[in-house]
mmCIF file of C-alpha atoms and ligand atoms in Angstrom:
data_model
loop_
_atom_site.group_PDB
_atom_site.id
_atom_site.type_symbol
_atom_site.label_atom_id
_atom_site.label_comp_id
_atom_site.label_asym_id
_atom_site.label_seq_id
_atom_site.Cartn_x
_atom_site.Cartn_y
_atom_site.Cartn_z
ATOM 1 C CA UNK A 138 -18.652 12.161 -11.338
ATOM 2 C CA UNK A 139 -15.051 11.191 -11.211
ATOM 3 C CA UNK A 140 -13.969 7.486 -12.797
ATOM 4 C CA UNK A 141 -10.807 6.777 -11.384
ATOM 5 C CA UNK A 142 -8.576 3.948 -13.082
ATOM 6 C CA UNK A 143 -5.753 1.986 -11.060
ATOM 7 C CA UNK A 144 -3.010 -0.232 -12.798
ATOM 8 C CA UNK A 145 -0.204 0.320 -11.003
ATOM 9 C CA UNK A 146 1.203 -2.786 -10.118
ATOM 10 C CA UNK A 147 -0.779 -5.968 -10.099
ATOM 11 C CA UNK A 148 -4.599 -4.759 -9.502
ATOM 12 C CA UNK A 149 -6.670 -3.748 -12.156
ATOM 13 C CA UNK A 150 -9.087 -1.459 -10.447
ATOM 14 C CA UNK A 151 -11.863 1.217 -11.441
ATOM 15 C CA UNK A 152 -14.314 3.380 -8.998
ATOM 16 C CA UNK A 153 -16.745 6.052 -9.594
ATOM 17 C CA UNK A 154 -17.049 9.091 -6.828
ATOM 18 C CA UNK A 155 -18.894 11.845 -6.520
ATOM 19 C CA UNK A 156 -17.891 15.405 -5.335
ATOM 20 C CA UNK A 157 -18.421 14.577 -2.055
ATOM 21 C CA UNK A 158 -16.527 11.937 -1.684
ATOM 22 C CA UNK A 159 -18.734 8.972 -1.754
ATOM 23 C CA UNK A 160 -18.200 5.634 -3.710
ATOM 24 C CA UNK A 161 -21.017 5.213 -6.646
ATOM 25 C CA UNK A 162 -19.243 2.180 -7.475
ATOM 26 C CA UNK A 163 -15.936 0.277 -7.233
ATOM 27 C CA UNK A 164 -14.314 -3.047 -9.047
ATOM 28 C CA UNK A 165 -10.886 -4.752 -8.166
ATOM 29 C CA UNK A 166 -9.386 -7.420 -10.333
ATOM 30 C CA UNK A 167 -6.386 -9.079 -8.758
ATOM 31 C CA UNK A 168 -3.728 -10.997 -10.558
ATOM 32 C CA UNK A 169 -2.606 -12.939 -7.858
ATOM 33 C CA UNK A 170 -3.153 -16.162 -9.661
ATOM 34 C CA UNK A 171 -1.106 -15.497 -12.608
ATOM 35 C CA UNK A 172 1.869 -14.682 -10.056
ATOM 36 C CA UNK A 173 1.900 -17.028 -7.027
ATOM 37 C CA UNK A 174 3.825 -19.911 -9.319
ATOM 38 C CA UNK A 175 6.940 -16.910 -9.599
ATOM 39 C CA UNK A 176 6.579 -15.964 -6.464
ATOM 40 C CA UNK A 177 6.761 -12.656 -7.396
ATOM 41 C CA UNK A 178 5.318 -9.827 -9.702
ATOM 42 C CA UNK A 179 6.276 -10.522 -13.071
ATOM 43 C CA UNK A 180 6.000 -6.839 -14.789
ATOM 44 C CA UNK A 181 5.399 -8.875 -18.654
ATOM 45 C CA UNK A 182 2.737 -10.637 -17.210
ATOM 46 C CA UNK A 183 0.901 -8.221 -14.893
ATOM 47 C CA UNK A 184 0.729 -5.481 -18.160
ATOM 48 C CA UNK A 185 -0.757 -8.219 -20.172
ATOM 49 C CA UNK A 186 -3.109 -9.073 -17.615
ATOM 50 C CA UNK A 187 -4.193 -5.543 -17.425
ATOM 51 C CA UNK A 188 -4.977 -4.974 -20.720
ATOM 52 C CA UNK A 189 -7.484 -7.879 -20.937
ATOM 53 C CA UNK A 190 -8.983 -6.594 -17.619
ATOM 54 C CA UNK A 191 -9.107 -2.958 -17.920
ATOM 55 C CA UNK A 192 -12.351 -2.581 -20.112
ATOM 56 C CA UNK A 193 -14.398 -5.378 -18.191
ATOM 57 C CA UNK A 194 -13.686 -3.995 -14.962
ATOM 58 C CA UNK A 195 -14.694 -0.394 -15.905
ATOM 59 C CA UNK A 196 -17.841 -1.913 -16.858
ATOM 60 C CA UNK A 197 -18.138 -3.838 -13.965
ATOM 61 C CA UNK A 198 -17.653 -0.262 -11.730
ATOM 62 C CA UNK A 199 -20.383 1.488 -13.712
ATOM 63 C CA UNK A 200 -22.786 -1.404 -13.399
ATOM 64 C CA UNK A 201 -22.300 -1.308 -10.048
ATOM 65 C CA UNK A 202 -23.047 2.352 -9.631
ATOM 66 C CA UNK A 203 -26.249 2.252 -11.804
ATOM 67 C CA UNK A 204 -23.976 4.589 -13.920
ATOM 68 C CA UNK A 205 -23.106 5.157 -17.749
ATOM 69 C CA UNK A 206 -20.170 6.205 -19.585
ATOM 70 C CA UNK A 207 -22.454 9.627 -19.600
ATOM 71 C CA UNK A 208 -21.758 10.329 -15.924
ATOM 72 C CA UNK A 209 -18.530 10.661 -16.138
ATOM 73 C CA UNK A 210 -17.263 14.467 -15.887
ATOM 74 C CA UNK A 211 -13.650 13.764 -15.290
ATOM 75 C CA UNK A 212 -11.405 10.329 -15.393
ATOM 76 C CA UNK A 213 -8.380 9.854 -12.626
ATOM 77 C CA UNK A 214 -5.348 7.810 -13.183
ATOM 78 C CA UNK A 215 -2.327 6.652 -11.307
ATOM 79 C CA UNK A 216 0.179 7.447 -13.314
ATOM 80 C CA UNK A 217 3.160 7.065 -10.405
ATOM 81 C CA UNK A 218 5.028 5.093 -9.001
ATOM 82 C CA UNK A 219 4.362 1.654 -10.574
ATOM 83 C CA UNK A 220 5.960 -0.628 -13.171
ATOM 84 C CA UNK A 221 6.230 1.041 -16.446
ATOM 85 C CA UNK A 222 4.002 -1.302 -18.776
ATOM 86 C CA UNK A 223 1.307 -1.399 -16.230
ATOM 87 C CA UNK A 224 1.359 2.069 -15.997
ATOM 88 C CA UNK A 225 0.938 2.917 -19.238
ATOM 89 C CA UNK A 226 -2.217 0.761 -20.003
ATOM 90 C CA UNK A 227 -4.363 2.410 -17.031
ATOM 91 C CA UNK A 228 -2.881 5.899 -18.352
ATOM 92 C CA UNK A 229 -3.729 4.737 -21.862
ATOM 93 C CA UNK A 230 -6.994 4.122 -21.419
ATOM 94 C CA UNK A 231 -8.184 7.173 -19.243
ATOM 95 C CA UNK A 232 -6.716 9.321 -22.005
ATOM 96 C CA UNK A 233 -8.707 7.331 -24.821
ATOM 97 C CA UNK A 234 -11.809 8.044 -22.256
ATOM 98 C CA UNK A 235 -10.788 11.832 -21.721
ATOM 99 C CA UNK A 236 -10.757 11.928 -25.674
ATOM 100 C CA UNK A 237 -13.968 10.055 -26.458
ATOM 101 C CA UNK A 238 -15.868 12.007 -23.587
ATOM 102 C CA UNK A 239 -14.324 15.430 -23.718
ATOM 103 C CA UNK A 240 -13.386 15.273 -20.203
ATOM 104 C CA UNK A 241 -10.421 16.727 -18.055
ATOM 105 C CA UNK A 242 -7.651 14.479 -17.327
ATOM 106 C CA UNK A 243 -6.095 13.972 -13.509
ATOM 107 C CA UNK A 244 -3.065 12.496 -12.260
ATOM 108 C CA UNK A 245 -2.826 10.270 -9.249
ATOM 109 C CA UNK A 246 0.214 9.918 -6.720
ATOM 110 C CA UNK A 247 -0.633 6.332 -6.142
ATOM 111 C CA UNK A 248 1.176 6.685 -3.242
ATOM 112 C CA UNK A 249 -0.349 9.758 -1.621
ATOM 113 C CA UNK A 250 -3.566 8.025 -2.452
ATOM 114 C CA UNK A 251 -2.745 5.109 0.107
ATOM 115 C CA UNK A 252 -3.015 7.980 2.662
ATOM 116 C CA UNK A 253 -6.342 9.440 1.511
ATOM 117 C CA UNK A 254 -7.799 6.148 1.392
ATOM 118 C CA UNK A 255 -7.738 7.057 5.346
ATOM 119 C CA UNK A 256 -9.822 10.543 4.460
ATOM 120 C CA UNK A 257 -12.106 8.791 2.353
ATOM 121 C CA UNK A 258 -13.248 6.481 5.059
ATOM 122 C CA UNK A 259 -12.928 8.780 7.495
ATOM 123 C CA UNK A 260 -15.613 11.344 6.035
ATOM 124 C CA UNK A 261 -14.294 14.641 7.366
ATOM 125 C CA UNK A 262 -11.225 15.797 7.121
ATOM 126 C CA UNK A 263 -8.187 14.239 8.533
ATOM 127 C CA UNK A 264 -5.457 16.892 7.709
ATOM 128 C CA UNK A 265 -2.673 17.858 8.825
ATOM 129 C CA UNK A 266 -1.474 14.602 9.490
ATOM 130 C CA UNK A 267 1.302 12.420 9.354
ATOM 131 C CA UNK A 268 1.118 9.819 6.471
ATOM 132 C CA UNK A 269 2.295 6.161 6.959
ATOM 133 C CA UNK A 270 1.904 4.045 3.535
ATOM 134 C CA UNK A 271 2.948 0.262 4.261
ATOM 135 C CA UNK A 272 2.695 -1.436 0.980
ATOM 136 C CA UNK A 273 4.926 -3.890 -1.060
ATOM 137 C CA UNK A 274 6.884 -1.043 -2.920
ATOM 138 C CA UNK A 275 6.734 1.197 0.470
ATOM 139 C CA UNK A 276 7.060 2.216 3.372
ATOM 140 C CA UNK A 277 7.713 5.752 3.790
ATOM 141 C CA UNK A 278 6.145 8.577 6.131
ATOM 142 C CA UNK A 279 5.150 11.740 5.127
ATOM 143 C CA UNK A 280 4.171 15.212 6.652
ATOM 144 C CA UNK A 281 0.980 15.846 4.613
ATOM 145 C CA UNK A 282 0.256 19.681 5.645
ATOM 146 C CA UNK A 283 -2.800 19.164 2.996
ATOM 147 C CA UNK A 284 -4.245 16.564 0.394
ATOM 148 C CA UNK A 285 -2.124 18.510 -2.162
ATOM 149 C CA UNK A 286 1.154 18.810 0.128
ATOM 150 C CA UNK A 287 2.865 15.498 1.076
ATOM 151 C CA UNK A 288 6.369 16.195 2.143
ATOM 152 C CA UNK A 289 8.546 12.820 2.373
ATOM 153 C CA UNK A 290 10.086 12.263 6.202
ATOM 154 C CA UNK A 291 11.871 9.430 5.233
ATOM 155 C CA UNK A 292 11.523 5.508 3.495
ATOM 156 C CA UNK A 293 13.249 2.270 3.260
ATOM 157 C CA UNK A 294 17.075 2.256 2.237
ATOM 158 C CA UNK A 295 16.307 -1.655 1.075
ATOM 159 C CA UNK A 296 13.630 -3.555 1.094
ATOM 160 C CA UNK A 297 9.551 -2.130 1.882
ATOM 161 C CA UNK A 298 7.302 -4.216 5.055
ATOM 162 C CA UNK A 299 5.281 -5.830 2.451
ATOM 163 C CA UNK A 300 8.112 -7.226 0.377
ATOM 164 C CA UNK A 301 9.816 -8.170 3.712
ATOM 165 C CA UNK A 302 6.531 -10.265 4.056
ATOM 166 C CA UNK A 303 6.645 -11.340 0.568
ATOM 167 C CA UNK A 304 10.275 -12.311 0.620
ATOM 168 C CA UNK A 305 9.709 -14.327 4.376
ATOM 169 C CA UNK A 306 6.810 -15.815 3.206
ATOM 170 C CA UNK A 307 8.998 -17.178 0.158
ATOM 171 C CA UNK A 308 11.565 -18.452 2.596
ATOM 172 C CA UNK A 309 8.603 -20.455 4.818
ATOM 173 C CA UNK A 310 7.361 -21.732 1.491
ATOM 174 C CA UNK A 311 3.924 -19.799 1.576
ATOM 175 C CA UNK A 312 2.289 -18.693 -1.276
ATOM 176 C CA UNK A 313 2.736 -15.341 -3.048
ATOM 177 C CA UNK A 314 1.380 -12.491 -1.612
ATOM 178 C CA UNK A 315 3.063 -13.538 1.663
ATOM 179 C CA UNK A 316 1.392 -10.971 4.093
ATOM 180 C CA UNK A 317 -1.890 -12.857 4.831
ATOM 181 C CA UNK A 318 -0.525 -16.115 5.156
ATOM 182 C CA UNK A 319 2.271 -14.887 7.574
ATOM 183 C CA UNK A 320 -0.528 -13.691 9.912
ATOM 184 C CA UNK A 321 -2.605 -16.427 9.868
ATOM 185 C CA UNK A 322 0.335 -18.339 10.058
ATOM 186 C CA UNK A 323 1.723 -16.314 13.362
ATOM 187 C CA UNK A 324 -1.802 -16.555 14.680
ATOM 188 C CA UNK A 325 -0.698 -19.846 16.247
ATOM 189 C CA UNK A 326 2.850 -18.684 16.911
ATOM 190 C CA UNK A 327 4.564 -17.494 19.557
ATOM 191 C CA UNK A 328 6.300 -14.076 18.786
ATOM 192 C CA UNK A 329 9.124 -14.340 21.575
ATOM 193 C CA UNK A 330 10.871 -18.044 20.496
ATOM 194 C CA UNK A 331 13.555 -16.014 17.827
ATOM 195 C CA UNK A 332 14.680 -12.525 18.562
ATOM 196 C CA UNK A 333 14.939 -10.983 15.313
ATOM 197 C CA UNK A 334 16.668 -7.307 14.385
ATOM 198 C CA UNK A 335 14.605 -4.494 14.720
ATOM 199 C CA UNK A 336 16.972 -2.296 12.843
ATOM 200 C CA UNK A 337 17.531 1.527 13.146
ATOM 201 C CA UNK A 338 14.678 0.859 15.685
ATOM 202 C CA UNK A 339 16.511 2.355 18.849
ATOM 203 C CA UNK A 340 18.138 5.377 16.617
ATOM 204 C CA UNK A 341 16.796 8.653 15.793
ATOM 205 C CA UNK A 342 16.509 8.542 12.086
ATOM 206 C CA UNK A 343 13.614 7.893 9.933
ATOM 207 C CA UNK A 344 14.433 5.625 8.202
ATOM 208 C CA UNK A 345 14.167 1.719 7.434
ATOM 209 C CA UNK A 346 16.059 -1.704 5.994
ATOM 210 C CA UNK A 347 14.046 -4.693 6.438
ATOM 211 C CA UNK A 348 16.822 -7.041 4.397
ATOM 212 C CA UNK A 349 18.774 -8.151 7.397
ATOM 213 C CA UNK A 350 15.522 -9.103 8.925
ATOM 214 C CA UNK A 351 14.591 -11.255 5.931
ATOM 215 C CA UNK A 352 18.521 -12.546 5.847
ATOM 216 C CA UNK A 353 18.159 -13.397 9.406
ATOM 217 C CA UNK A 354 15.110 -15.410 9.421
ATOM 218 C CA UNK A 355 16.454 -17.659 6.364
ATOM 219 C CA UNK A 356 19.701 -18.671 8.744
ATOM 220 C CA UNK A 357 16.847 -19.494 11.442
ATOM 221 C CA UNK A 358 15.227 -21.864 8.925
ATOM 222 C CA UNK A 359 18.620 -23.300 7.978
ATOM 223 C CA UNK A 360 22.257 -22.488 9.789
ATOM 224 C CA UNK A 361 24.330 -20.753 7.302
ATOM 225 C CA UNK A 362 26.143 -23.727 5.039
ATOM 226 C CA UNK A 363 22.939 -26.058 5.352
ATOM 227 C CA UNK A 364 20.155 -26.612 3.250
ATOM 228 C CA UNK A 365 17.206 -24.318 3.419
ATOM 229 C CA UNK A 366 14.004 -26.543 3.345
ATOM 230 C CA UNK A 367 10.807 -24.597 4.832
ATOM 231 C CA UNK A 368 9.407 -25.678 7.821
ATOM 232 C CA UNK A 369 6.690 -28.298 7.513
ATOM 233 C CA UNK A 370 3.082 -26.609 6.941
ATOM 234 C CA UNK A 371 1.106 -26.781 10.298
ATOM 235 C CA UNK A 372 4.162 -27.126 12.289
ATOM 236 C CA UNK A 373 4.850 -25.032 15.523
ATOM 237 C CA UNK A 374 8.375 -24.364 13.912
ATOM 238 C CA UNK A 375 6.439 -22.378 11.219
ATOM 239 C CA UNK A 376 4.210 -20.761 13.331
ATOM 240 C CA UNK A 377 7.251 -19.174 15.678
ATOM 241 C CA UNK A 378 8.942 -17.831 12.772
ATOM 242 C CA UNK A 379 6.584 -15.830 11.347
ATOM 243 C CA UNK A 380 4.904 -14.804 14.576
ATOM 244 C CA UNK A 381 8.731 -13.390 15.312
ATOM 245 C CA UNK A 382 9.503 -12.032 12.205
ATOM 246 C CA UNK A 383 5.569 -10.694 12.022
ATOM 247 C CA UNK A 384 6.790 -8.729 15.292
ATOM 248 C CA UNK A 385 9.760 -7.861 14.728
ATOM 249 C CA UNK A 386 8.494 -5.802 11.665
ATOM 250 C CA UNK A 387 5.639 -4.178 13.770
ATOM 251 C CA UNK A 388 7.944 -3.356 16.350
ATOM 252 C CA UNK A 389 9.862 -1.359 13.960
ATOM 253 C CA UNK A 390 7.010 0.191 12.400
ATOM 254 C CA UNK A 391 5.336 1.281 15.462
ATOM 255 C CA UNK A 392 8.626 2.907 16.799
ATOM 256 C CA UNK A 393 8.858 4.653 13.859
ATOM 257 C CA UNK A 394 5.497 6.389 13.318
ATOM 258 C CA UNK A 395 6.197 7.555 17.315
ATOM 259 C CA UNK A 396 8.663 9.087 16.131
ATOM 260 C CA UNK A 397 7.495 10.918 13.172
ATOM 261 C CA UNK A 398 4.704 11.905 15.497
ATOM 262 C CA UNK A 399 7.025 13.661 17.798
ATOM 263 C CA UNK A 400 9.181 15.456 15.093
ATOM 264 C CA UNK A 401 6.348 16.999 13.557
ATOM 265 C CA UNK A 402 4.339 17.761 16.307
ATOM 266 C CA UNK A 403 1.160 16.252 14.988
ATOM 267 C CA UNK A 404 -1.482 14.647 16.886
ATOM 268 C CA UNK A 405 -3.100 12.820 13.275
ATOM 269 C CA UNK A 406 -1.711 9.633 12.205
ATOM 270 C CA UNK A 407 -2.970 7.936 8.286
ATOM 271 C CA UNK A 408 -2.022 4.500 7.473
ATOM 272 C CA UNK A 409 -2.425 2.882 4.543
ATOM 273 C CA UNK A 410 -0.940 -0.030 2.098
ATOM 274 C CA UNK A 411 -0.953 -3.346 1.900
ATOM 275 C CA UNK A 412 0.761 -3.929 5.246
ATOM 276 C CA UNK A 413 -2.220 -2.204 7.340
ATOM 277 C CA UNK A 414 -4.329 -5.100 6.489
ATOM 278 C CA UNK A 415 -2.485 -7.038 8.838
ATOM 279 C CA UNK A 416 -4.591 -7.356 11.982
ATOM 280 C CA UNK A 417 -1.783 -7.513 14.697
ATOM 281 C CA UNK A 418 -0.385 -4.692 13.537
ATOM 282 C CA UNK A 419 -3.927 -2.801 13.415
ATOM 283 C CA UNK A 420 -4.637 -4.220 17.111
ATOM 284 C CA UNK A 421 -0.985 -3.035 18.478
ATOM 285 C CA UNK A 422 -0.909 0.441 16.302
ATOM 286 C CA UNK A 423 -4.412 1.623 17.626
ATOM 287 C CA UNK A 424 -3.282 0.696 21.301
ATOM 288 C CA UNK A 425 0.022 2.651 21.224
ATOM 289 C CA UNK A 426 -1.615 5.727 19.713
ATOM 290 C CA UNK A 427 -4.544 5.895 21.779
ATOM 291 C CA UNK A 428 -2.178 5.394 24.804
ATOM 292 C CA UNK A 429 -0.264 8.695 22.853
ATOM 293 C CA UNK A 430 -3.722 10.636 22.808
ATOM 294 C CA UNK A 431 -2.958 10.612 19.082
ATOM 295 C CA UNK A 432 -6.158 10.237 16.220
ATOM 296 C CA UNK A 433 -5.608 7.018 14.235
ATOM 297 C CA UNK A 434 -7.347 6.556 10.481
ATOM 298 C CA UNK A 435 -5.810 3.031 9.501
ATOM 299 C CA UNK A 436 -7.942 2.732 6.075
ATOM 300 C CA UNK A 437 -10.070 -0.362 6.125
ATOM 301 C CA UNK A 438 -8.771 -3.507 5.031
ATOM 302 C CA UNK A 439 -10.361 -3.738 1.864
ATOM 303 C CA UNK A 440 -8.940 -0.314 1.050
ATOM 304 C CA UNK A 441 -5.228 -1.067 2.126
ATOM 305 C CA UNK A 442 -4.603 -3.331 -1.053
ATOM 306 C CA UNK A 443 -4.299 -1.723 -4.003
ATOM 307 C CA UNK A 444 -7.786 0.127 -5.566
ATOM 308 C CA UNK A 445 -9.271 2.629 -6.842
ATOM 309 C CA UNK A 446 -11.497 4.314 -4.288
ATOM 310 C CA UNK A 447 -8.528 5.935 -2.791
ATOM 311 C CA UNK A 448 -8.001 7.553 -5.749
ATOM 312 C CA UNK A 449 -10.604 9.933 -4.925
ATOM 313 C CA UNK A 450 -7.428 12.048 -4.081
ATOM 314 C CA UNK A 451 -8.295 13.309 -7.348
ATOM 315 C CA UNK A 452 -10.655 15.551 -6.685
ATOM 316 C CA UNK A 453 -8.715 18.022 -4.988
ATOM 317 C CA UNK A 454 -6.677 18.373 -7.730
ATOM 318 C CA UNK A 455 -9.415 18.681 -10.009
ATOM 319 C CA UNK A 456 -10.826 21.217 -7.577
ATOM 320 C CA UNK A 457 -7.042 22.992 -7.714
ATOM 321 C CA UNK A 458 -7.615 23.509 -11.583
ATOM 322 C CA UNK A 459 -4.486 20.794 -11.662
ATOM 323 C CA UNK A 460 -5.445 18.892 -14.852
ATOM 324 C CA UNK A 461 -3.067 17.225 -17.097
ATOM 325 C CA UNK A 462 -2.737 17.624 -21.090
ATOM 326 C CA UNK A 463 -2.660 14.092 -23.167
ATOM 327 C CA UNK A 464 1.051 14.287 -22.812
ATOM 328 C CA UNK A 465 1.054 12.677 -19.287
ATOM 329 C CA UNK A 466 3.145 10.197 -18.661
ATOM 330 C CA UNK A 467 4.106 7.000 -16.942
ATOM 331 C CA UNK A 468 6.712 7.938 -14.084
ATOM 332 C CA UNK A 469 7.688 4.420 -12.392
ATOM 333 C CA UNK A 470 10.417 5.738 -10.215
ATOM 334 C CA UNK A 471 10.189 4.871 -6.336
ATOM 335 C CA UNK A 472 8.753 7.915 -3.870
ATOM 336 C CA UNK A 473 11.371 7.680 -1.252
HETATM 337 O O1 KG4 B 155 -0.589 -1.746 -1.243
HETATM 338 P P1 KG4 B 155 -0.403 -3.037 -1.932
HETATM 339 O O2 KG4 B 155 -1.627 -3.779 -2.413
HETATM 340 O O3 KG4 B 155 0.493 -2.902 -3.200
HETATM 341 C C1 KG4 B 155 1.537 -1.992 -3.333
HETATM 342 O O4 KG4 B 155 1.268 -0.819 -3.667
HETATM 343 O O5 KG4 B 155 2.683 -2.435 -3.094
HETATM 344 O O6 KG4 B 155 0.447 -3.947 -0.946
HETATM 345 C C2 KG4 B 155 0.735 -5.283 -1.212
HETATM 346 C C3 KG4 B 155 1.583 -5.808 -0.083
HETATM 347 C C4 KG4 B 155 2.148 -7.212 -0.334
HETATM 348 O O7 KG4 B 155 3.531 -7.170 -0.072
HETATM 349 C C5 KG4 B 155 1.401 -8.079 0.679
HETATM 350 O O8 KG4 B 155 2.153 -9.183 1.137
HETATM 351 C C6 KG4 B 155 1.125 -7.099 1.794
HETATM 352 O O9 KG4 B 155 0.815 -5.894 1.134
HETATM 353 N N1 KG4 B 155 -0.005 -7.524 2.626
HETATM 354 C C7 KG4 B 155 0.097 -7.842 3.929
HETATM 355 C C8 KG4 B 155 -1.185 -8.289 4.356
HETATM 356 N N2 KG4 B 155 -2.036 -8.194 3.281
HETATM 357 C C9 KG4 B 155 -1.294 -7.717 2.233
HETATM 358 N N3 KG4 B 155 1.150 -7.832 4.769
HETATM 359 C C10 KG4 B 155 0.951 -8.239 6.036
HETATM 360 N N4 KG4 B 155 -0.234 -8.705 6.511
HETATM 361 C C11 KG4 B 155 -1.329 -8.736 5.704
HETATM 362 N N5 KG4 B 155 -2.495 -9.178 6.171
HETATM 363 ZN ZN1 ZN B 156 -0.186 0.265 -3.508
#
């Protein structure tokens, strides 16, 4: 079985799969906690955090799976894109692993693995596709011919949908990670009260910025040259602004993934990331594609947020003879 370790950013994560894809056994240890008072990901902090959390939640995966250390025939890490030190400890300890068991070593596109969280869940086989990952680092589409060939249509010139959320939510003064409490928030909102940008939106390009949006909605808390206090919690102020900005960011994203659909001609759409937890944005995606006659996989929520199970991308490298030597590295650099 395959033991897949996740440290990318801020989750601490482990799973066990089998060669048919199913889950033996999966643990997820957030840090959210250790953030929320910086309002932000603090890279010095979240590698600390993973090295105290690595070991326990490994154990915590095989206990889960009725499984040993024994079971394991090859170990998976994410080993890009990411922050460097957190990187390095999930990379770290799957080589120690690979070592100790005499087991192959595979790399994981932690990005390409937000898309197969969708194949996972699925079951069967969901490619060719287009690829949509919506996460706090991302949001970029890709043609995926296969699992092993993602080709990049185009990304965010600024700012990804999830740190637009994270950034708004900062703004409204809700807690860090902003995406869940801007939708239950805008639950009570009304999404038409502020017209906010929807940029590149009406132009054929695939491509994103989400900072003007996040610009814009701080000058609707507080004209420019006033004091920006957040809206009372509760209020009906609140709730407008993020149900407006909450739209305006679907809007954008919806338009977009029509439009990927249409230059590559395929009828498969896989979304994944943080983002496609949010639940308007699930309701109003499915809607638009059925109305399209196009096959939606959003992943489920749980796998959306950073984990392991998607992961299980793995195994079609491992399958591809593409295993890695000890020398493997951390690469943080963004995937456009
Ligand atoms: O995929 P993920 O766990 O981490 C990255 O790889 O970046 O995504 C985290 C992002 C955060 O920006 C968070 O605010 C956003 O996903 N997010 C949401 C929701 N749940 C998480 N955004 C909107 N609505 C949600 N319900
Ligand atoms: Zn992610």
């Amino acid at each position: 079985m395959l033991l897949v370790l996740e440290s990318t950013c801020d989750e601490t994560a482990a799973a066990l799969i089998d060669e048919r894809l199913n889950v033996r056994g999966s643990s997820v240890a957030t840090q959210d906690e250790l953030h929320q008072v910086f309002g932000g990901v603090v890279p010095e902090i979240a590698s600390r955090a993973h090295v105290e959390r690595i070991l326990p939640v490994i154990d915590q995966c095989l206990k889960r799976a009725g499984a040993t250390l024994a079971d394991v025939s090859a170990v998976a890490v994410a080993n890009t894109p990411g922050l460097a030190g957190s990187l390095l400890v999930g990379i770290s300890a799957a080589k120690a692993l690979c070592v100790a068991l005499d087991v192959p070593l595979v790399a994981v596109n932690h990005i390409h693995a937000h898309v197969y969280a969708c194949r996972v869940a699925a079951g069967v086989d969901v490619f060719p596709c287009v690829g949509y990952v919506v996460s706090g680092g991302h949001t970029t589409l890709f043609y995926c011919e296969s699992p092993l060939k993602f080709h990049v249509l185009g990304g965010t010139l600024d700012d990804a949908a999830g740190e637009a959320f994270d950034k708004t939510a900062s703004l409204l003064g809700l807690p860090y990670p902003g995406g869940p409490h801007i939708e239950k928030a805008a639950a009570g909102g009304d999404p038409r009260v502020y017209r906010f940008p929807r940029t590149f939106l009406n132009e054929d390009r695939i491509e994103f910025s989400f900072s003007g949006l996040k610009t814009a909605v701080r000058y609707a808390i507080a004209p420019q040259g006033t004091e920006l206090v957040a809206p009372p919690a509760g209020s009906k102020l609140l709730a407008d602004l993020a149900a407006s900005f909450q739209q305006a960011v679907i809007d954008v994203l919806i338009g977009k993934a029509e439009q990927a659909l249409r230059a590559t001609g395929y009828k498969t759409l896989c979304v994944g990331g943080g983002v496609a937890a949010n639940g308007a944005f699930r309701k109003q995606l499915e809607a638009r594609m059925t109305k399209l006659g196009v096959t939606l996989h959003i992943a489920p929520r749980e796998l959306c947020t950073d984990n392991a199970v998607m992961g299980a991308i793995a195994w079609e490298r491992l399958r591809a003879g593409l295993v890695e030597s000890l020398e493997l590295d951390a690469v943080p650099g963004l995937v456009r």
